[in-house]
Structure formats: structure tokens, C-alpha cells
Amino acid sequence: MRAVTPACSASFPISIGPTSLPVLDLDINVKPYRHGDIPIKTEEQSVTIDIHAHVTEDLATRLAADKRAGIDLTVLLSTRVHPERAQNIDQVRAEFAALQNVIAGAAVDPATFTGPAEELRAALDAHPGRVLGMAAAPLSLDTPTLTEFIDEQLRHPAMVGIGELTPAPDAGQTIEPIVRLADDHGGLAVLAHGFAPNTDADLRAYADIAERYPRVPIIVGAFGGLHAMLAVDLARKVNNLYLDLSSALQAFVVAAAVREIPAKCLFGSNTPYGAPTASLATIHSVVDDPGLLTAVLHDNAAALLKR
């Protein structure tokens, strides 16, 4: 595809003290309906972006609490599981059984994605300017059907990426058709599940695919789970591989990641599996440099998602 430089070309040199983010030059003429609105920080106020959260039933209440905690913009992903509805341990167990099927990449009727996609669309309509969205992408669909399903979601003006992709364990390579589609759309960000049951081989597959599609930012969800240090190593080597810091298991690994690859780290909460206030407190507890803090909480995400 011939590169073009439209008036709204998406190049984002973001300064974070002595370090600068790589410039992404995305051809945004491919799909003209891509125009999510990312608030940009000013000297007086820094906008905090949560890169990874799921739609919940109590969304209005949750967003109000997040705002009070200092989270100004949330990227929502659709979900087929609602653990926040559980009232007792048996209901929690049932929700997690359903979750295991999702993150294990179990084949399901594609129609099961329609309801969650509509739920996300309703959330985007109800909270304009407060939330953005990522399009769901069932990995079991054939390419024409998948393209139609994703394109329909991306027509919403608040959609800024694709995710969360949930390949079966050791099947990370199956996200490539979605990454190719994201590339065809000019370089949309893609968020892929990184926690168990996904394996170290899956993270390596994500990195290999990222190298083949250099203008598609691939975000490893939940900090790579049990393989966080490998995720950091891979993100150091691959220019367009990024880390969502949600659900981190060791704070000291988060601190090391921010020190070593500050332009690759993105604040996320993985709500409802993580508490946004707790996730935010983790970042503040391990990052005391104001420039690095701004990069992790705002600049890096804004650079990837702005259209």
C-alpha cells in the first residue's frame, strides 16, 4: 500500500524526559470512519488512560469512582463473562468456569459474540468522551465473515482497536489474521490475552507476528501473566510490541519494566478482574519519576490510540 500523509496523519513523537517514543506513521485513509477522540494532556492536567478494562453491569458507578481516583479515559473491551454479578462463591465458581472456556480459546457459535458487542456499543453511546472501545474478534471465524464482523464494530466513532484476542494455549499464531486485518485498516492497535493459560510460546508468537506487521501495535495483555519477564525481554527487542501492566504479579518486575522500556508500558486495570484503584496505586508505588509516570499513565496509550 502506498504511504500517504493526510492532514490528520497519525505521527506521535511524545517526549518523556530524556527518552522519546517511536513515531508511528499510520495510513489512516484506509478506513475513514476511524476517529476515536483521545483527550491530550496539558501542562495543567494530565489525563490518565486505562488501556484494558471490560464492560461491567455497574459501569456508570464504576466510571465515576475511577474518575475520582484520577482515571479519566477507559478503553473498554466486550466480554462474555460477568463475574461482578456473582453474589456467592458458587456463582463466582460458575463465572470462572465460563471464563476458562473463553481464555482457553474454546470454539463457540459466533452468534455468542453479538450480545457482548451490542453491550459494548451501548456503553460507548452512554459515556461519550469518557470511554473508547476495542472490537471483538472471534478467532474461529473465516476471514470474510471476520472482516465483516470487525468492520461493523469499527464503524462506531469511539472504536480505536481490536481485542481482547483469546487464542488457545500454544496457538498464539492464530491471531495473525486479525493483525493482518488491523494492518489493512492502517495499523490499529491489537490487544491479545497474555495471562494463563497462554504460554511463553504464545508470547513469542505475538512477538514474531509483530515483527511481520511493524505498523500494528500489539499489546500483550495482563503483563504476560506468569511470563512477565519474558514479555519485557520481547518488548525490548520488538519495536511495536507493548505491555499492558494490568494484573501484574510482582511489583518489582513492573518497576524494572518501566525503567528499561518506559515507552512500551501502558497502564491498565483488567477490570473486573483487577480493581482500577489498586492497579493505579501499584504504578504510583513503583514509579516516582514524573516523566515516566506521565508516559505510562498517558503518553504511551495516547500515541497508540489517537486517530
PDB file of N, CA and C in Angstrom, residues 182-256:
ATOM      1  N   ALA A 182      -5.881  -5.623  11.004  1.00  0.00           N
ATOM      2  CA  ALA A 182      -5.533  -4.353  11.651  1.00  0.00           C
ATOM      3  C   ALA A 182      -4.550  -3.566  10.795  1.00  0.00           C
ATOM      4  N   ASP A 183      -3.629  -4.269  10.143  1.00  0.00           N
ATOM      5  CA  ASP A 183      -2.683  -3.624   9.241  1.00  0.00           C
ATOM      6  C   ASP A 183      -3.407  -3.051   8.030  1.00  0.00           C
ATOM      7  N   ASP A 184      -4.371  -3.796   7.501  1.00  0.00           N
ATOM      8  CA  ASP A 184      -5.158  -3.309   6.369  1.00  0.00           C
ATOM      9  C   ASP A 184      -5.956  -2.069   6.723  1.00  0.00           C
ATOM     10  N   HIS A 185      -6.276  -1.906   7.988  1.00  0.00           N
ATOM     11  CA  HIS A 185      -7.019  -0.738   8.456  1.00  0.00           C
ATOM     12  C   HIS A 185      -6.081   0.411   8.817  1.00  0.00           C
ATOM     13  N   GLY A 186      -4.824   0.301   8.489  1.00  0.00           N
ATOM     14  CA  GLY A 186      -3.893   1.391   8.701  1.00  0.00           C
ATOM     15  C   GLY A 186      -3.030   1.270   9.931  1.00  0.00           C
ATOM     16  N   GLY A 187      -3.166   0.176  10.682  1.00  0.00           N
ATOM     17  CA  GLY A 187      -2.325  -0.014  11.850  1.00  0.00           C
ATOM     18  C   GLY A 187      -3.047   0.137  13.169  1.00  0.00           C
ATOM     19  N   LEU A 188      -4.245  -0.435  13.263  1.00  0.00           N
ATOM     20  CA  LEU A 188      -4.981  -0.395  14.529  1.00  0.00           C
ATOM     21  C   LEU A 188      -4.238  -1.170  15.613  1.00  0.00           C
ATOM     22  N   ALA A 189      -4.334  -0.699  16.842  1.00  0.00           N
ATOM     23  CA  ALA A 189      -3.760  -1.428  17.965  1.00  0.00           C
ATOM     24  C   ALA A 189      -4.536  -2.715  18.202  1.00  0.00           C
ATOM     25  N   VAL A 190      -3.807  -3.772  18.570  1.00  0.00           N
ATOM     26  CA  VAL A 190      -4.407  -5.077  18.865  1.00  0.00           C
ATOM     27  C   VAL A 190      -3.972  -5.496  20.264  1.00  0.00           C
ATOM     28  N   LEU A 191      -4.941  -5.884  21.110  1.00  0.00           N
ATOM     29  CA  LEU A 191      -4.626  -6.351  22.452  1.00  0.00           C
ATOM     30  C   LEU A 191      -4.912  -7.845  22.531  1.00  0.00           C
ATOM     31  N   ALA A 192      -3.893  -8.623  22.916  1.00  0.00           N
ATOM     32  CA  ALA A 192      -4.010 -10.075  22.989  1.00  0.00           C
ATOM     33  C   ALA A 192      -3.849 -10.550  24.427  1.00  0.00           C
ATOM     34  N   HIS A 193      -4.608 -11.559  24.797  1.00  0.00           N
ATOM     35  CA  HIS A 193      -4.539 -12.129  26.151  1.00  0.00           C
ATOM     36  C   HIS A 193      -3.125 -12.635  26.427  1.00  0.00           C
ATOM     37  N   GLY A 194      -2.595 -12.285  27.587  1.00  0.00           N
ATOM     38  CA  GLY A 194      -1.222 -12.690  27.902  1.00  0.00           C
ATOM     39  C   GLY A 194      -1.084 -13.522  29.152  1.00  0.00           C
ATOM     40  N   PHE A 195      -2.173 -13.652  29.918  1.00  0.00           N
ATOM     41  CA  PHE A 195      -2.123 -14.397  31.173  1.00  0.00           C
ATOM     42  C   PHE A 195      -2.420 -15.870  30.909  1.00  0.00           C
ATOM     43  N   ALA A 196      -2.232 -16.717  31.937  1.00  0.00           N
ATOM     44  CA  ALA A 196      -2.571 -18.135  31.830  1.00  0.00           C
ATOM     45  C   ALA A 196      -4.033 -18.290  31.366  1.00  0.00           C
ATOM     46  N   PRO A 197      -4.306 -19.280  30.525  1.00  0.00           N
ATOM     47  CA  PRO A 197      -3.461 -20.424  30.188  1.00  0.00           C
ATOM     48  C   PRO A 197      -2.502 -20.202  29.025  1.00  0.00           C
ATOM     49  N   ASN A 198      -2.420 -18.959  28.517  1.00  0.00           N
ATOM     50  CA  ASN A 198      -1.461 -18.728  27.440  1.00  0.00           C
ATOM     51  C   ASN A 198      -0.036 -18.911  27.951  1.00  0.00           C
ATOM     52  N   THR A 199       0.846 -19.338  27.071  1.00  0.00           N
ATOM     53  CA  THR A 199       2.173 -19.815  27.449  1.00  0.00           C
ATOM     54  C   THR A 199       3.265 -18.886  26.960  1.00  0.00           C
ATOM     55  N   ASP A 200       4.513 -19.228  27.330  1.00  0.00           N
ATOM     56  CA  ASP A 200       5.640 -18.462  26.821  1.00  0.00           C
ATOM     57  C   ASP A 200       5.723 -18.556  25.306  1.00  0.00           C
ATOM     58  N   ALA A 201       5.325 -19.689  24.739  1.00  0.00           N
ATOM     59  CA  ALA A 201       5.327 -19.834  23.281  1.00  0.00           C
ATOM     60  C   ALA A 201       4.339 -18.867  22.638  1.00  0.00           C
ATOM     61  N   ASP A 202       3.225 -18.599  23.302  1.00  0.00           N
ATOM     62  CA  ASP A 202       2.261 -17.643  22.770  1.00  0.00           C
ATOM     63  C   ASP A 202       2.845 -16.237  22.729  1.00  0.00           C
ATOM     64  N   LEU A 203       3.549 -15.838  23.792  1.00  0.00           N
ATOM     65  CA  LEU A 203       4.164 -14.512  23.794  1.00  0.00           C
ATOM     66  C   LEU A 203       5.199 -14.397  22.686  1.00  0.00           C
ATOM     67  N   ARG A 204       5.960 -15.460  22.466  1.00  0.00           N
ATOM     68  CA  ARG A 204       6.936 -15.445  21.369  1.00  0.00           C
ATOM     69  C   ARG A 204       6.236 -15.355  20.016  1.00  0.00           C
ATOM     70  N   ALA A 205       5.088 -16.023  19.897  1.00  0.00           N
ATOM     71  CA  ALA A 205       4.326 -15.941  18.653  1.00  0.00           C
ATOM     72  C   ALA A 205       3.830 -14.518  18.421  1.00  0.00           C
ATOM     73  N   TYR A 206       3.348 -13.850  19.489  1.00  0.00           N
ATOM     74  CA  TYR A 206       2.920 -12.458  19.348  1.00  0.00           C
ATOM     75  C   TYR A 206       4.075 -11.588  18.845  1.00  0.00           C
ATOM     76  N   ALA A 207       5.262 -11.805  19.409  1.00  0.00           N
ATOM     77  CA  ALA A 207       6.426 -11.010  19.019  1.00  0.00           C
ATOM     78  C   ALA A 207       6.800 -11.273  17.562  1.00  0.00           C
ATOM     79  N   ASP A 208       6.752 -12.522  17.139  1.00  0.00           N
ATOM     80  CA  ASP A 208       7.073 -12.859  15.745  1.00  0.00           C
ATOM     81  C   ASP A 208       6.094 -12.186  14.793  1.00  0.00           C
ATOM     82  N   ILE A 209       4.816 -12.226  15.150  1.00  0.00           N
ATOM     83  CA  ILE A 209       3.799 -11.604  14.300  1.00  0.00           C
ATOM     84  C   ILE A 209       3.994 -10.093  14.272  1.00  0.00           C
ATOM     85  N   ALA A 210       4.305  -9.511  15.415  1.00  0.00           N
ATOM     86  CA  ALA A 210       4.548  -8.062  15.455  1.00  0.00           C
ATOM     87  C   ALA A 210       5.666  -7.663  14.507  1.00  0.00           C
ATOM     88  N   GLU A 211       6.710  -8.474  14.432  1.00  0.00           N
ATOM     89  CA  GLU A 211       7.821  -8.154  13.535  1.00  0.00           C
ATOM     90  C   GLU A 211       7.385  -8.219  12.073  1.00  0.00           C
ATOM     91  N   ARG A 212       6.415  -9.064  11.762  1.00  0.00           N
ATOM     92  CA  ARG A 212       5.932  -9.166  10.378  1.00  0.00           C
ATOM     93  C   ARG A 212       4.968  -8.037  10.011  1.00  0.00           C
ATOM     94  N   TYR A 213       4.389  -7.393  11.020  1.00  0.00           N
ATOM     95  CA  TYR A 213       3.448  -6.293  10.775  1.00  0.00           C
ATOM     96  C   TYR A 213       3.893  -5.082  11.602  1.00  0.00           C
ATOM     97  N   PRO A 214       4.960  -4.426  11.192  1.00  0.00           N
ATOM     98  CA  PRO A 214       5.604  -3.423  12.052  1.00  0.00           C
ATOM     99  C   PRO A 214       4.776  -2.183  12.341  1.00  0.00           C
ATOM    100  N   ARG A 215       3.734  -1.914  11.582  1.00  0.00           N
ATOM    101  CA  ARG A 215       2.958  -0.718  11.912  1.00  0.00           C
ATOM    102  C   ARG A 215       1.735  -1.036  12.780  1.00  0.00           C
ATOM    103  N   VAL A 216       1.553  -2.290  13.180  1.00  0.00           N
ATOM    104  CA  VAL A 216       0.457  -2.664  14.081  1.00  0.00           C
ATOM    105  C   VAL A 216       0.989  -2.769  15.506  1.00  0.00           C
ATOM    106  N   PRO A 217       0.574  -1.895  16.416  1.00  0.00           N
ATOM    107  CA  PRO A 217       0.970  -2.052  17.817  1.00  0.00           C
ATOM    108  C   PRO A 217       0.261  -3.274  18.410  1.00  0.00           C
ATOM    109  N   ILE A 218       1.021  -4.249  18.872  1.00  0.00           N
ATOM    110  CA  ILE A 218       0.447  -5.414  19.536  1.00  0.00           C
ATOM    111  C   ILE A 218       0.712  -5.278  21.029  1.00  0.00           C
ATOM    112  N   ILE A 219      -0.365  -5.297  21.802  1.00  0.00           N
ATOM    113  CA  ILE A 219      -0.277  -5.117  23.254  1.00  0.00           C
ATOM    114  C   ILE A 219      -0.454  -6.473  23.920  1.00  0.00           C
ATOM    115  N   VAL A 220       0.527  -6.880  24.699  1.00  0.00           N
ATOM    116  CA  VAL A 220       0.438  -8.118  25.468  1.00  0.00           C
ATOM    117  C   VAL A 220      -0.369  -7.831  26.728  1.00  0.00           C
ATOM    118  N   GLY A 221      -1.553  -8.450  26.821  1.00  0.00           N
ATOM    119  CA  GLY A 221      -2.440  -8.178  27.940  1.00  0.00           C
ATOM    120  C   GLY A 221      -1.954  -8.762  29.252  1.00  0.00           C
ATOM    121  N   ALA A 222      -2.373  -8.110  30.357  1.00  0.00           N
ATOM    122  CA  ALA A 222      -2.123  -8.589  31.712  1.00  0.00           C
ATOM    123  C   ALA A 222      -0.648  -8.859  31.969  1.00  0.00           C
ATOM    124  N   PHE A 223       0.214  -8.061  31.341  1.00  0.00           N
ATOM    125  CA  PHE A 223       1.659  -8.075  31.612  1.00  0.00           C
ATOM    126  C   PHE A 223       2.293  -9.440  31.367  1.00  0.00           C
ATOM    127  N   GLY A 224       1.681 -10.240  30.509  1.00  0.00           N
ATOM    128  CA  GLY A 224       2.252 -11.548  30.198  1.00  0.00           C
ATOM    129  C   GLY A 224       2.059 -12.585  31.276  1.00  0.00           C
ATOM    130  N   GLY A 225       1.300 -12.248  32.332  1.00  0.00           N
ATOM    131  CA  GLY A 225       0.984 -13.222  33.371  1.00  0.00           C
ATOM    132  C   GLY A 225       2.211 -13.817  34.038  1.00  0.00           C
ATOM    133  N   LEU A 226       2.314 -15.141  33.973  1.00  0.00           N
ATOM    134  CA  LEU A 226       3.426 -15.849  34.600  1.00  0.00           C
ATOM    135  C   LEU A 226       4.743 -15.654  33.858  1.00  0.00           C
ATOM    136  N   HIS A 227       4.670 -15.034  32.689  1.00  0.00           N
ATOM    137  CA  HIS A 227       5.859 -14.871  31.850  1.00  0.00           C
ATOM    138  C   HIS A 227       6.184 -13.387  31.648  1.00  0.00           C
ATOM    139  N   ALA A 228       6.004 -12.604  32.709  1.00  0.00           N
ATOM    140  CA  ALA A 228       6.194 -11.160  32.612  1.00  0.00           C
ATOM    141  C   ALA A 228       7.614 -10.787  32.205  1.00  0.00           C
ATOM    142  N   MET A 229       8.604 -11.466  32.760  1.00  0.00           N
ATOM    143  CA  MET A 229       9.990 -11.115  32.424  1.00  0.00           C
ATOM    144  C   MET A 229      10.306 -11.430  30.962  1.00  0.00           C
ATOM    145  N   LEU A 230       9.753 -12.515  30.437  1.00  0.00           N
ATOM    146  CA  LEU A 230       9.898 -12.796  29.011  1.00  0.00           C
ATOM    147  C   LEU A 230       9.213 -11.714  28.192  1.00  0.00           C
ATOM    148  N   ALA A 231       8.046 -11.276  28.636  1.00  0.00           N
ATOM    149  CA  ALA A 231       7.333 -10.217  27.922  1.00  0.00           C
ATOM    150  C   ALA A 231       8.180  -8.949  27.845  1.00  0.00           C
ATOM    151  N   VAL A 232       8.860  -8.623  28.946  1.00  0.00           N
ATOM    152  CA  VAL A 232       9.739  -7.450  28.951  1.00  0.00           C
ATOM    153  C   VAL A 232      10.883  -7.649  27.954  1.00  0.00           C
ATOM    154  N   ASP A 233      11.490  -8.820  27.964  1.00  0.00           N
ATOM    155  CA  ASP A 233      12.582  -9.099  27.024  1.00  0.00           C
ATOM    156  C   ASP A 233      12.124  -8.948  25.578  1.00  0.00           C
ATOM    157  N   LEU A 234      10.960  -9.481  25.265  1.00  0.00           N
ATOM    158  CA  LEU A 234      10.446  -9.417  23.897  1.00  0.00           C
ATOM    159  C   LEU A 234      10.125  -7.980  23.502  1.00  0.00           C
ATOM    160  N   ALA A 235       9.534  -7.233  24.421  1.00  0.00           N
ATOM    161  CA  ALA A 235       9.190  -5.838  24.116  1.00  0.00           C
ATOM    162  C   ALA A 235      10.432  -4.980  23.932  1.00  0.00           C
ATOM    163  N   ARG A 236      11.538  -5.343  24.592  1.00  0.00           N
ATOM    164  CA  ARG A 236      12.802  -4.623  24.370  1.00  0.00           C
ATOM    165  C   ARG A 236      13.298  -4.804  22.946  1.00  0.00           C
ATOM    166  N   LYS A 237      13.027  -5.976  22.362  1.00  0.00           N
ATOM    167  CA  LYS A 237      13.586  -6.317  21.060  1.00  0.00           C
ATOM    168  C   LYS A 237      12.678  -5.928  19.892  1.00  0.00           C
ATOM    169  N   VAL A 238      11.372  -5.940  20.125  1.00  0.00           N
ATOM    170  CA  VAL A 238      10.413  -5.731  19.031  1.00  0.00           C
ATOM    171  C   VAL A 238       9.798  -4.350  19.160  1.00  0.00           C
ATOM    172  N   ASN A 239       9.978  -3.541  18.146  1.00  0.00           N
ATOM    173  CA  ASN A 239       9.621  -2.131  18.206  1.00  0.00           C
ATOM    174  C   ASN A 239       8.148  -1.886  18.481  1.00  0.00           C
ATOM    175  N   ASN A 240       7.259  -2.726  17.944  1.00  0.00           N
ATOM    176  CA  ASN A 240       5.821  -2.477  18.053  1.00  0.00           C
ATOM    177  C   ASN A 240       5.122  -3.448  18.993  1.00  0.00           C
ATOM    178  N   LEU A 241       5.857  -4.005  19.958  1.00  0.00           N
ATOM    179  CA  LEU A 241       5.271  -4.860  20.982  1.00  0.00           C
ATOM    180  C   LEU A 241       5.220  -4.073  22.292  1.00  0.00           C
ATOM    181  N   TYR A 242       4.031  -4.015  22.893  1.00  0.00           N
ATOM    182  CA  TYR A 242       3.803  -3.202  24.086  1.00  0.00           C
ATOM    183  C   TYR A 242       3.255  -4.060  25.218  1.00  0.00           C
ATOM    184  N   LEU A 243       3.318  -3.536  26.459  1.00  0.00           N
ATOM    185  CA  LEU A 243       2.902  -4.285  27.631  1.00  0.00           C
ATOM    186  C   LEU A 243       1.809  -3.544  28.393  1.00  0.00           C
ATOM    187  N   ASP A 244       0.684  -4.202  28.551  1.00  0.00           N
ATOM    188  CA  ASP A 244      -0.376  -3.742  29.441  1.00  0.00           C
ATOM    189  C   ASP A 244       0.006  -4.197  30.841  1.00  0.00           C
ATOM    190  N   LEU A 245       0.135  -3.269  31.768  1.00  0.00           N
ATOM    191  CA  LEU A 245       0.652  -3.571  33.100  1.00  0.00           C
ATOM    192  C   LEU A 245      -0.397  -4.113  34.065  1.00  0.00           C
ATOM    193  N   SER A 246      -1.612  -4.349  33.593  1.00  0.00           N
ATOM    194  CA  SER A 246      -2.649  -4.844  34.494  1.00  0.00           C
ATOM    195  C   SER A 246      -2.345  -6.258  34.967  1.00  0.00           C
ATOM    196  N   SER A 247      -2.910  -6.614  36.113  1.00  0.00           N
ATOM    197  CA  SER A 247      -2.811  -7.973  36.675  1.00  0.00           C
ATOM    198  C   SER A 247      -1.372  -8.420  36.916  1.00  0.00           C
ATOM    199  N   ALA A 248      -0.477  -7.467  37.091  1.00  0.00           N
ATOM    200  CA  ALA A 248       0.921  -7.825  37.352  1.00  0.00           C
ATOM    201  C   ALA A 248       1.039  -8.582  38.665  1.00  0.00           C
ATOM    202  N   LEU A 249       1.877  -9.615  38.670  1.00  0.00           N
ATOM    203  CA  LEU A 249       2.039 -10.458  39.854  1.00  0.00           C
ATOM    204  C   LEU A 249       3.150  -9.976  40.780  1.00  0.00           C
ATOM    205  N   GLN A 250       4.139  -9.265  40.218  1.00  0.00           N
ATOM    206  CA  GLN A 250       5.251  -8.776  41.042  1.00  0.00           C
ATOM    207  C   GLN A 250       5.495  -7.297  40.745  1.00  0.00           C
ATOM    208  N   ALA A 251       5.367  -6.485  41.772  1.00  0.00           N
ATOM    209  CA  ALA A 251       5.559  -5.045  41.586  1.00  0.00           C
ATOM    210  C   ALA A 251       6.972  -4.724  41.128  1.00  0.00           C
ATOM    211  N   PHE A 252       7.968  -5.483  41.596  1.00  0.00           N
ATOM    212  CA  PHE A 252       9.351  -5.170  41.231  1.00  0.00           C
ATOM    213  C   PHE A 252       9.605  -5.403  39.745  1.00  0.00           C
ATOM    214  N   VAL A 253       8.858  -6.329  39.123  1.00  0.00           N
ATOM    215  CA  VAL A 253       9.006  -6.532  37.683  1.00  0.00           C
ATOM    216  C   VAL A 253       8.393  -5.348  36.932  1.00  0.00           C
ATOM    217  N   VAL A 254       7.285  -4.831  37.438  1.00  0.00           N
ATOM    218  CA  VAL A 254       6.701  -3.621  36.853  1.00  0.00           C
ATOM    219  C   VAL A 254       7.708  -2.479  36.917  1.00  0.00           C
ATOM    220  N   ALA A 255       8.327  -2.301  38.071  1.00  0.00           N
ATOM    221  CA  ALA A 255       9.311  -1.228  38.226  1.00  0.00           C
ATOM    222  C   ALA A 255      10.457  -1.391  37.238  1.00  0.00           C
ATOM    223  N   ALA A 256      10.954  -2.612  37.084  1.00  0.00           N
ATOM    224  CA  ALA A 256      12.059  -2.861  36.152  1.00  0.00           C
ATOM    225  C   ALA A 256      11.636  -2.589  34.719  1.00  0.00           C
TER     226      ALA A 256
END
